[in-house]
Tab-separated table of C-alpha atoms and ligand atoms in Angstrom:
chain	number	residue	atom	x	y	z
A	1	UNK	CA	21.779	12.459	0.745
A	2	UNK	CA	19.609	15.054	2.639
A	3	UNK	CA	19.881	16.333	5.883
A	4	UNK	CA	16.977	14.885	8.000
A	5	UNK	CA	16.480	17.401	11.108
A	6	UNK	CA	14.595	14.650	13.708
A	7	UNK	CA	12.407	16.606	15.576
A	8	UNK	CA	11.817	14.422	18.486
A	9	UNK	CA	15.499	13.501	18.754
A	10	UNK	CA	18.582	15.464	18.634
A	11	UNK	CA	19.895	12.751	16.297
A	12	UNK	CA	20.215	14.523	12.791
A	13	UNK	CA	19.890	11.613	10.354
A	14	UNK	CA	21.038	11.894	6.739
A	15	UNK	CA	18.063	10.107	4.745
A	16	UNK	CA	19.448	7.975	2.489
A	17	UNK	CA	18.287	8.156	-1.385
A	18	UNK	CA	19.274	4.854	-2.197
A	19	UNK	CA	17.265	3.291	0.257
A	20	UNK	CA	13.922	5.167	-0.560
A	21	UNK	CA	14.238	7.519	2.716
A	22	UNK	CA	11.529	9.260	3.380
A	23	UNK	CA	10.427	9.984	6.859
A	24	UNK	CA	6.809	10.165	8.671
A	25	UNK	CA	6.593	12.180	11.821
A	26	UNK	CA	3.658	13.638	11.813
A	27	UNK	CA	1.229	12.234	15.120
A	28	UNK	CA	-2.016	12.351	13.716
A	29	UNK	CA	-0.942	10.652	10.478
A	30	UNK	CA	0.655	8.103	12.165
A	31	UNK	CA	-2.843	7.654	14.270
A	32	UNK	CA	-5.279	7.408	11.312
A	33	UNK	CA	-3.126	4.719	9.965
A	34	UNK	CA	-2.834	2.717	12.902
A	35	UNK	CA	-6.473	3.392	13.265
A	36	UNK	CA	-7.207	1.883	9.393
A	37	UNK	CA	-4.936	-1.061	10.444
A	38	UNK	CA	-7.760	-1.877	13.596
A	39	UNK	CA	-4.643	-3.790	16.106
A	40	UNK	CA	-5.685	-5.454	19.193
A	41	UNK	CA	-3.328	-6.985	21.405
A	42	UNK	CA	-3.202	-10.627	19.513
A	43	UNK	CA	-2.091	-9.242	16.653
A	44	UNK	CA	1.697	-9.880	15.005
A	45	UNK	CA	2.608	-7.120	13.244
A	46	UNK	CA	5.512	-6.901	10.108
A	47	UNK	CA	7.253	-3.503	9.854
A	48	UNK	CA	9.840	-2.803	6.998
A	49	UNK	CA	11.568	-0.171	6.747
A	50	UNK	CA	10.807	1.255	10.179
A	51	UNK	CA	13.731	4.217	9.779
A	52	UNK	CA	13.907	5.909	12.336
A	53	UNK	CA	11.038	4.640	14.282
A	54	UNK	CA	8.247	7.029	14.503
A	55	UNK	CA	5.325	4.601	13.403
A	56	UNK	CA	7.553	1.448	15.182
A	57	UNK	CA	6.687	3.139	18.403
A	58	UNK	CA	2.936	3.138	17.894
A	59	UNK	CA	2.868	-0.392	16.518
A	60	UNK	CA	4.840	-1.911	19.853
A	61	UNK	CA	2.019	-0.312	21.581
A	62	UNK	CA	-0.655	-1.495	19.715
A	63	UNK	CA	0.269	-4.880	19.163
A	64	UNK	CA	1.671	-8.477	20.515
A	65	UNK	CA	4.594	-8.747	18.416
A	66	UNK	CA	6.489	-6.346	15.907
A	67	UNK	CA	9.552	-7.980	13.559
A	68	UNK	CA	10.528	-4.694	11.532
A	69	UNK	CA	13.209	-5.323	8.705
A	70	UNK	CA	15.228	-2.343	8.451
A	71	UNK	CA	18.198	-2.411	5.700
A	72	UNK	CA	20.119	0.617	6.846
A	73	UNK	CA	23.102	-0.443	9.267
A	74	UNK	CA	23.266	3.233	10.126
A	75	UNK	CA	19.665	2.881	11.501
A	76	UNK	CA	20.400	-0.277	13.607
A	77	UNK	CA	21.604	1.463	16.646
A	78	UNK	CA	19.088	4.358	16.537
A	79	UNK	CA	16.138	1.968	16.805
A	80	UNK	CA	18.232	-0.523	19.288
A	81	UNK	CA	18.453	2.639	21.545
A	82	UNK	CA	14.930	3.448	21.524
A	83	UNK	CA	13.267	0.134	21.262
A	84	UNK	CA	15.493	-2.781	22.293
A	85	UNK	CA	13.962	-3.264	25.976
A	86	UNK	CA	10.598	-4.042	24.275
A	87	UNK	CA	9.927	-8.084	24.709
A	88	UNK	CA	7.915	-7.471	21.660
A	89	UNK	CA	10.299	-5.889	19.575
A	90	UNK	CA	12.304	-8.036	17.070
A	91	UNK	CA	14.770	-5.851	14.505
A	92	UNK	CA	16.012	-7.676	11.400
A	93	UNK	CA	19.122	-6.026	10.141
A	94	UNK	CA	18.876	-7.394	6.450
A	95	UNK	CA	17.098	-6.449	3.031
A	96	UNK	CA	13.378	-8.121	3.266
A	97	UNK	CA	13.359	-8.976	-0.100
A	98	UNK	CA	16.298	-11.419	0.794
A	99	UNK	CA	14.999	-12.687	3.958
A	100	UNK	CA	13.374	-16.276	4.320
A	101	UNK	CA	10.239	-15.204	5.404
A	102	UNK	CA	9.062	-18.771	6.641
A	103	UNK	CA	11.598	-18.173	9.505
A	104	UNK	CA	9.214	-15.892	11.087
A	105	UNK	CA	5.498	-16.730	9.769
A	106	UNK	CA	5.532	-20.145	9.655
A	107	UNK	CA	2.446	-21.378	11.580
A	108	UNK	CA	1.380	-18.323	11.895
A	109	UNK	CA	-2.059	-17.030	11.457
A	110	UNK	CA	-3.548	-13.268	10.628
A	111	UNK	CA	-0.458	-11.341	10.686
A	112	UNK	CA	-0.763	-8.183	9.273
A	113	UNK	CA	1.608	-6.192	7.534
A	114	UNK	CA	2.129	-2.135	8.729
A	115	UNK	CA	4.649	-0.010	6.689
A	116	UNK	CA	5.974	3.314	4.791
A	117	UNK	CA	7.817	0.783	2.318
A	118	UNK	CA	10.688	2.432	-0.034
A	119	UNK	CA	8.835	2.720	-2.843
A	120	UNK	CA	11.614	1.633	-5.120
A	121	UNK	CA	10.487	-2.316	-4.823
A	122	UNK	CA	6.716	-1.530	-4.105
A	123	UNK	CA	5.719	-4.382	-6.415
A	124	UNK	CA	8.210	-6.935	-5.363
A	125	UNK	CA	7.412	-6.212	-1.751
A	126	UNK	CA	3.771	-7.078	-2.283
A	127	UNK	CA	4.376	-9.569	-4.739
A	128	UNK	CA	6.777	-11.860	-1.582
A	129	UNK	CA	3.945	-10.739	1.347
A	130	UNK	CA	0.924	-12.365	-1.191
A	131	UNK	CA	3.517	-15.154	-1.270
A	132	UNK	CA	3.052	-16.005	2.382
A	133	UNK	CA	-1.013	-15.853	1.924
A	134	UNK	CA	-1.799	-18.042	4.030
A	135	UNK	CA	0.128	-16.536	6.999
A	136	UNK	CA	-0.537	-12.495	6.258
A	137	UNK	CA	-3.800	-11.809	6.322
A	138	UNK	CA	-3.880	-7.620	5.841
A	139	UNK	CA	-1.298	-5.632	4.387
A	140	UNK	CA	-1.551	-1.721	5.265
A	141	UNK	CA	1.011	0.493	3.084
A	142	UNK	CA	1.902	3.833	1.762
A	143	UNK	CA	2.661	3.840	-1.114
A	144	UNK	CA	3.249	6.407	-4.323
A	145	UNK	CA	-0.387	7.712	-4.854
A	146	UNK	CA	-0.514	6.365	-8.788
A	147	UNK	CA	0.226	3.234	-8.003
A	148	UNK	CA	-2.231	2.974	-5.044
A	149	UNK	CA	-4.790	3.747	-7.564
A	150	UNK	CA	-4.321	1.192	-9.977
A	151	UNK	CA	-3.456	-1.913	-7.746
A	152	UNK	CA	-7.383	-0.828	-6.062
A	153	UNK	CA	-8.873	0.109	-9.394
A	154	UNK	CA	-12.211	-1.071	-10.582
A	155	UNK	CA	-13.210	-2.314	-14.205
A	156	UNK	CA	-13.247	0.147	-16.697
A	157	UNK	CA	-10.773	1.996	-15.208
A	158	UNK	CA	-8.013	3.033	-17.266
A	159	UNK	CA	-5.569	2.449	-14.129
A	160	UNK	CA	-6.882	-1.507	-14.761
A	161	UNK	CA	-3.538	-3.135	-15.220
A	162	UNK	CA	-1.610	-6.261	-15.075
A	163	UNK	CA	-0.348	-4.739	-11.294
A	164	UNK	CA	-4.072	-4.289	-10.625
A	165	UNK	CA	-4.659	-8.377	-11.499
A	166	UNK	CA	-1.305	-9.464	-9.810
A	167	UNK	CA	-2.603	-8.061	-6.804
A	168	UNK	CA	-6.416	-8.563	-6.758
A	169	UNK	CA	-6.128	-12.507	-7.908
A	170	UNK	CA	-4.955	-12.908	-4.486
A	171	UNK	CA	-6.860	-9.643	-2.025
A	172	UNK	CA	-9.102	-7.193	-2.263
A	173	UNK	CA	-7.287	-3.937	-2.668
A	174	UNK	CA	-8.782	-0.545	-1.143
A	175	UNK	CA	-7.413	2.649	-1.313
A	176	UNK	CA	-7.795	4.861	2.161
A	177	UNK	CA	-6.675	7.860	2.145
A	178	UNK	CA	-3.893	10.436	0.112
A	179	UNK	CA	-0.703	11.539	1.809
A	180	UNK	CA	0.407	14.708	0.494
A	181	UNK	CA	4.200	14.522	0.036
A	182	UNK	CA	5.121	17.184	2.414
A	183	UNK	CA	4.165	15.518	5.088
A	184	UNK	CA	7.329	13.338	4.165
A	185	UNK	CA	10.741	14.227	5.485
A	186	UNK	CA	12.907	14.743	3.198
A	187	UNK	CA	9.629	15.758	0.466
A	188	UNK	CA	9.798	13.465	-2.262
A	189	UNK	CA	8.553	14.089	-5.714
A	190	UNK	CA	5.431	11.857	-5.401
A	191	UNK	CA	2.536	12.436	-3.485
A	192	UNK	CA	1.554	9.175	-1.304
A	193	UNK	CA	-1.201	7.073	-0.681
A	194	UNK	CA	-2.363	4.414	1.907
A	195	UNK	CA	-3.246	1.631	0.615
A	196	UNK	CA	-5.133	-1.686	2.067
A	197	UNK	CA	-4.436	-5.356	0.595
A	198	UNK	CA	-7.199	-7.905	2.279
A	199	UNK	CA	-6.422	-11.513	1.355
A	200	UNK	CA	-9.059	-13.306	-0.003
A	201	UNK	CA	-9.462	-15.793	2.404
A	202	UNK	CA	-11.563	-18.877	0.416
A	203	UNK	CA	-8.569	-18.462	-2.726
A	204	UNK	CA	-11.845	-17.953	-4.838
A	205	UNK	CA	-10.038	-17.089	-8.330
A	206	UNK	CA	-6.490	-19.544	-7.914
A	207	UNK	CA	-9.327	-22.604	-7.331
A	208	UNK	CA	-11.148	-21.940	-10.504
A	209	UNK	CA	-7.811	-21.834	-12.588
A	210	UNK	CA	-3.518	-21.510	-11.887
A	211	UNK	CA	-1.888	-18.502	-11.430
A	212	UNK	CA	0.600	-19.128	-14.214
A	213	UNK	CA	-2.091	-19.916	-16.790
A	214	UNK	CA	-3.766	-16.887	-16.010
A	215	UNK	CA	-1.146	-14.463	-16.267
A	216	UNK	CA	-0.132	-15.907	-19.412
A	217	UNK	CA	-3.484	-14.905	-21.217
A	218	UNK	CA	-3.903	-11.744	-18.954
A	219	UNK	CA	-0.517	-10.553	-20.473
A	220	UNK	CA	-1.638	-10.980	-23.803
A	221	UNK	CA	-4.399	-9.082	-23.554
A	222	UNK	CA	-2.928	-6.656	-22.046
A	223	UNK	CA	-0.065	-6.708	-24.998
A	224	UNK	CA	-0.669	-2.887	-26.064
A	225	UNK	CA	-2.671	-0.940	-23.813
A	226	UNK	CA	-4.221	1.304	-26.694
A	227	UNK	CA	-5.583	-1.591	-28.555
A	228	UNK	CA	-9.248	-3.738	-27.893
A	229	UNK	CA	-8.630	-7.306	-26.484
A	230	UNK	CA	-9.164	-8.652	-29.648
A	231	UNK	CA	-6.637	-7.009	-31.207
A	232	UNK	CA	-4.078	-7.720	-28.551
A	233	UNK	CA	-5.087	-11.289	-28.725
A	234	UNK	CA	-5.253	-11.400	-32.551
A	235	UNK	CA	-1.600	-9.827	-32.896
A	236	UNK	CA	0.363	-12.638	-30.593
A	237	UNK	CA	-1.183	-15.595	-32.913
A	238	UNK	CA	-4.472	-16.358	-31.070
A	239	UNK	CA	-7.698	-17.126	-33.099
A	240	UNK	CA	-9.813	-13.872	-34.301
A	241	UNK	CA	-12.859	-15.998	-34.379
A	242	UNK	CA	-13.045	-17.845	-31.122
A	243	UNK	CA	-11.931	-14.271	-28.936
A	244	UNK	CA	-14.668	-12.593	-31.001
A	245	UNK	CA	-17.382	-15.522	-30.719
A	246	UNK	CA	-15.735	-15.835	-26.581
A	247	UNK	CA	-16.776	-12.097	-26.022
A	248	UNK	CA	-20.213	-12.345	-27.707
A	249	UNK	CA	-21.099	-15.007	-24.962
A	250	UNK	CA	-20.297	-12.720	-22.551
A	251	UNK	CA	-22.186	-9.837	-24.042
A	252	UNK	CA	-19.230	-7.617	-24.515
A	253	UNK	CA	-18.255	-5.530	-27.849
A	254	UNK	CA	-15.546	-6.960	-29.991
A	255	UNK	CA	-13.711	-3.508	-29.363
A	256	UNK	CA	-13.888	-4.098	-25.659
A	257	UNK	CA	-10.318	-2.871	-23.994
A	258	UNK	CA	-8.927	-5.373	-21.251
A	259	UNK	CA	-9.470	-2.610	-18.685
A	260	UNK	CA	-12.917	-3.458	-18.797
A	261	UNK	CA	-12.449	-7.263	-17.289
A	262	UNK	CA	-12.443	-7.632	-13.490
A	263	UNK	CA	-10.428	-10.856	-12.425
A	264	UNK	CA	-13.964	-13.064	-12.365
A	265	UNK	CA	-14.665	-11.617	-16.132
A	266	UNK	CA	-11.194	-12.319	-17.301
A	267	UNK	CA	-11.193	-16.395	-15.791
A	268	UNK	CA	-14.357	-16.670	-17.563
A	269	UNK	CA	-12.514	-14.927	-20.827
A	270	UNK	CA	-10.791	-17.820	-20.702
A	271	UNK	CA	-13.067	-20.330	-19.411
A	272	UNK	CA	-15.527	-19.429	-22.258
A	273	UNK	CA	-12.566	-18.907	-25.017
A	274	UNK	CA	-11.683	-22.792	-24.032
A	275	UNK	CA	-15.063	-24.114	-24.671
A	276	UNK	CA	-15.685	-21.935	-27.882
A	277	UNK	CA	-12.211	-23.632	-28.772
A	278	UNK	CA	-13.807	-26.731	-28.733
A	279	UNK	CA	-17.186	-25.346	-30.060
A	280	UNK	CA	-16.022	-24.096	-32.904
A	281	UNK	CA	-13.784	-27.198	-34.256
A	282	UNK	CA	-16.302	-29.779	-33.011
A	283	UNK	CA	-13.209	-31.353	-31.045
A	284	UNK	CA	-13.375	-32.828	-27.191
A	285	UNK	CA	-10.594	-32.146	-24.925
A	286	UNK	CA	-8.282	-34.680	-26.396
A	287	UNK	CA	-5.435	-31.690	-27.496
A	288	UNK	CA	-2.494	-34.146	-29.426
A	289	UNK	CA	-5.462	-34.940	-31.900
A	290	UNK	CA	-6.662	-31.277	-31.710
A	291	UNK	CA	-3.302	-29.951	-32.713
A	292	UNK	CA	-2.978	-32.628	-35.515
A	293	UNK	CA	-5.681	-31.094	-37.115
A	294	UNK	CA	-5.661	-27.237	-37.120
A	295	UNK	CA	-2.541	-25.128	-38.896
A	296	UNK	CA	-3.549	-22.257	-37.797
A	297	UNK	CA	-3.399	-23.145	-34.299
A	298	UNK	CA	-0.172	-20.939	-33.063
A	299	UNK	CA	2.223	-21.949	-30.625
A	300	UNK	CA	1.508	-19.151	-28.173
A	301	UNK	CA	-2.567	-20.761	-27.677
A	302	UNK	CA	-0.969	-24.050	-27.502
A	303	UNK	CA	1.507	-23.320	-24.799
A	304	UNK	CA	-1.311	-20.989	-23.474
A	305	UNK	CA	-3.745	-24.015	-22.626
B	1	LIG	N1	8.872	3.758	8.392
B	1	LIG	C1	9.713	4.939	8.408
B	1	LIG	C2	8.853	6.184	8.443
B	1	LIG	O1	7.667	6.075	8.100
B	1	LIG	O2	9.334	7.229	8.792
B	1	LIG	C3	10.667	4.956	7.233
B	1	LIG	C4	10.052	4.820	5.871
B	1	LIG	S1	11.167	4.983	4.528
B	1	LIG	C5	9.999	5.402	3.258
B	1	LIG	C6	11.599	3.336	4.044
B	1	LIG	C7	12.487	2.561	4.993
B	1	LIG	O3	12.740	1.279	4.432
B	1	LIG	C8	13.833	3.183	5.257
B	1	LIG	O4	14.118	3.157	6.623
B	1	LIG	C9	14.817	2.296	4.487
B	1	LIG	O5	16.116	2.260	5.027
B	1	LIG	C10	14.124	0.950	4.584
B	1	LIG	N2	14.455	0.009	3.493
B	1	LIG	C11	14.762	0.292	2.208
B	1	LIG	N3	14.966	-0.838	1.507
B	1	LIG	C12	14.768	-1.872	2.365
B	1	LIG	C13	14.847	-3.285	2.234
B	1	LIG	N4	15.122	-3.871	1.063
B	1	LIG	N5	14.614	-4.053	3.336
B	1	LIG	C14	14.325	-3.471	4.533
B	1	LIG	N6	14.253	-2.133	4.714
B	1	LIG	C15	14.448	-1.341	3.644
């Protein structure tokens, strides 16, 4: 534990490792990102991890209605003191990974999401607010600069990764602006960035195929990051011809690396890989009969489609 010296308090708070403590104080900081997040006064805002409060006290000002999730017992009666007389103030004592979210967006509409997460369970944390979709509409975080960059990276990026796809099936990702880490309290190792999820609101890629079938090829190709698609494909049992003949239809090289493929390329990777299936075996969509005939055919493309 460090000794956190609160400067606008004369509470001295001991930042708590374990729970990813790191404090933002700074006034014009906390401006420029409440400034990115563009409040009015309809808008519902999620906090978590609000800590000791310094970016809680612009929110309550900016916005209808703040629920901040704060894990830290120890903070409870810190942010009671200073905020509890605000009728739009809500404070849930509890982890928000284990919270039933529903309990607070259901029928809810464009809330938006405003936090300095701990950045130990970055992923998960996005992962349960893309969950609730159709309820959260923007999510505005810092986060550790590096991973900023690849959940908004662009094709042919080498920060393209699955992270990049779990997050940009669902939102547009943009990254704002870099928070040098001494502007943290304690300083963590990590510079920071802030980062801007914008859920796609027409679910363009989840109507043109499931989530679950494409993650299943999208980890496949991205098996071993230093080898081509092909390759990647090729080495967990999937046919050499059809990914080779599937990227000539779409005009890429057979050495092409699955950082190339934004989420639109890689649904018609599949798409086209489908069709070539049938293409190149003469066979309609009946699959029982399509197995019956083809050795080769591995397990992994038959679970896979
Ligand atoms: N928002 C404050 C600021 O900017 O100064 C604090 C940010 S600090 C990086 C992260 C906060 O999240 C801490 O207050 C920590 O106690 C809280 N936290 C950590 N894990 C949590 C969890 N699972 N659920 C809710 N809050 C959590």
């Amino acid at each position: 534990m460090s000794k956190f010296i609160n400067k606008s308090e004369e509470t001295n708070y001991n930042a708590k490792k374990k729970y990813g403590q790191n404090f933002l104080e700074d006034n014009n900081l906390l401006l420029e990102i409440i400034e990115s997040a563009s409040l009015t006064d309809e808008t519902e805002v999620i906090e978590i991890g609000p800590g000791l409060g310094f970016l809680t006290d612009i929110l309550i000002k900016k916005s209808k209605k703040i629920t901040a999730f704060e894990i830290d017992k120890g903070l409870i009666p810190i942010l009671t003191k200073k905020f509890g007389d605000n009728d739009n103030f809500e404070l849930i004592n509890e982890d928000f990974l284990a919270y039933d979210l529903n309990k607070i967006v259901e029928g809810k509409k464009n809330i938006k999401v405003v936090a300095n997460i701990p950045y130990y369970i970055t992923s998960p944390i996005i992962s349960r607010l893309l969950e609730f979709r159709s309820n959260i509409s923007e999510i505005y975080l810092m986060v550790q600069k590096e991973v900023a960059e690849r959940i908004a990276s662009k094709p042919n990026s080498k920060n393209m990764s699955i992270l990049t796809h779990s997050v940009q099936f669902f939102a547009e990702a943009e990254y704002l602006f870099t928070v040098k880490k001494e502007m943290f309290t304690p300083v963590p190792k990590v510079d920071s960035a802030f980062l801007k999820i914008k859920v796609l609101n027409d679910d363009k890629y989840i109507s043109q195929i499931t989530e679950e079938k494409y993650f299943k090829y999208l980890k496949a190709a991205f098996s071993n990051k230093r080898k081509s698609i092909t390759n990647n494909m090729l080495s967990l049992g999937y046919s050499k011809e059809k990914v080779a003949n599937t990227l000539e239809i779409m005009g890429k090289q057979r050495l092409t690396r699955t950082e190339e493929f934004s989420v639109q390329e890689f649904i018609n990777f599949i798409e086209f890989y489908k069709q070539n299936k049938k293409k190149v075996f003469g066979f309609n969509s009946n699959i029982d009969s399509f197995f019956a005939f083809s050795d080769t055919y591995s397990v992994l493309e038959q679970d896979a489609i």
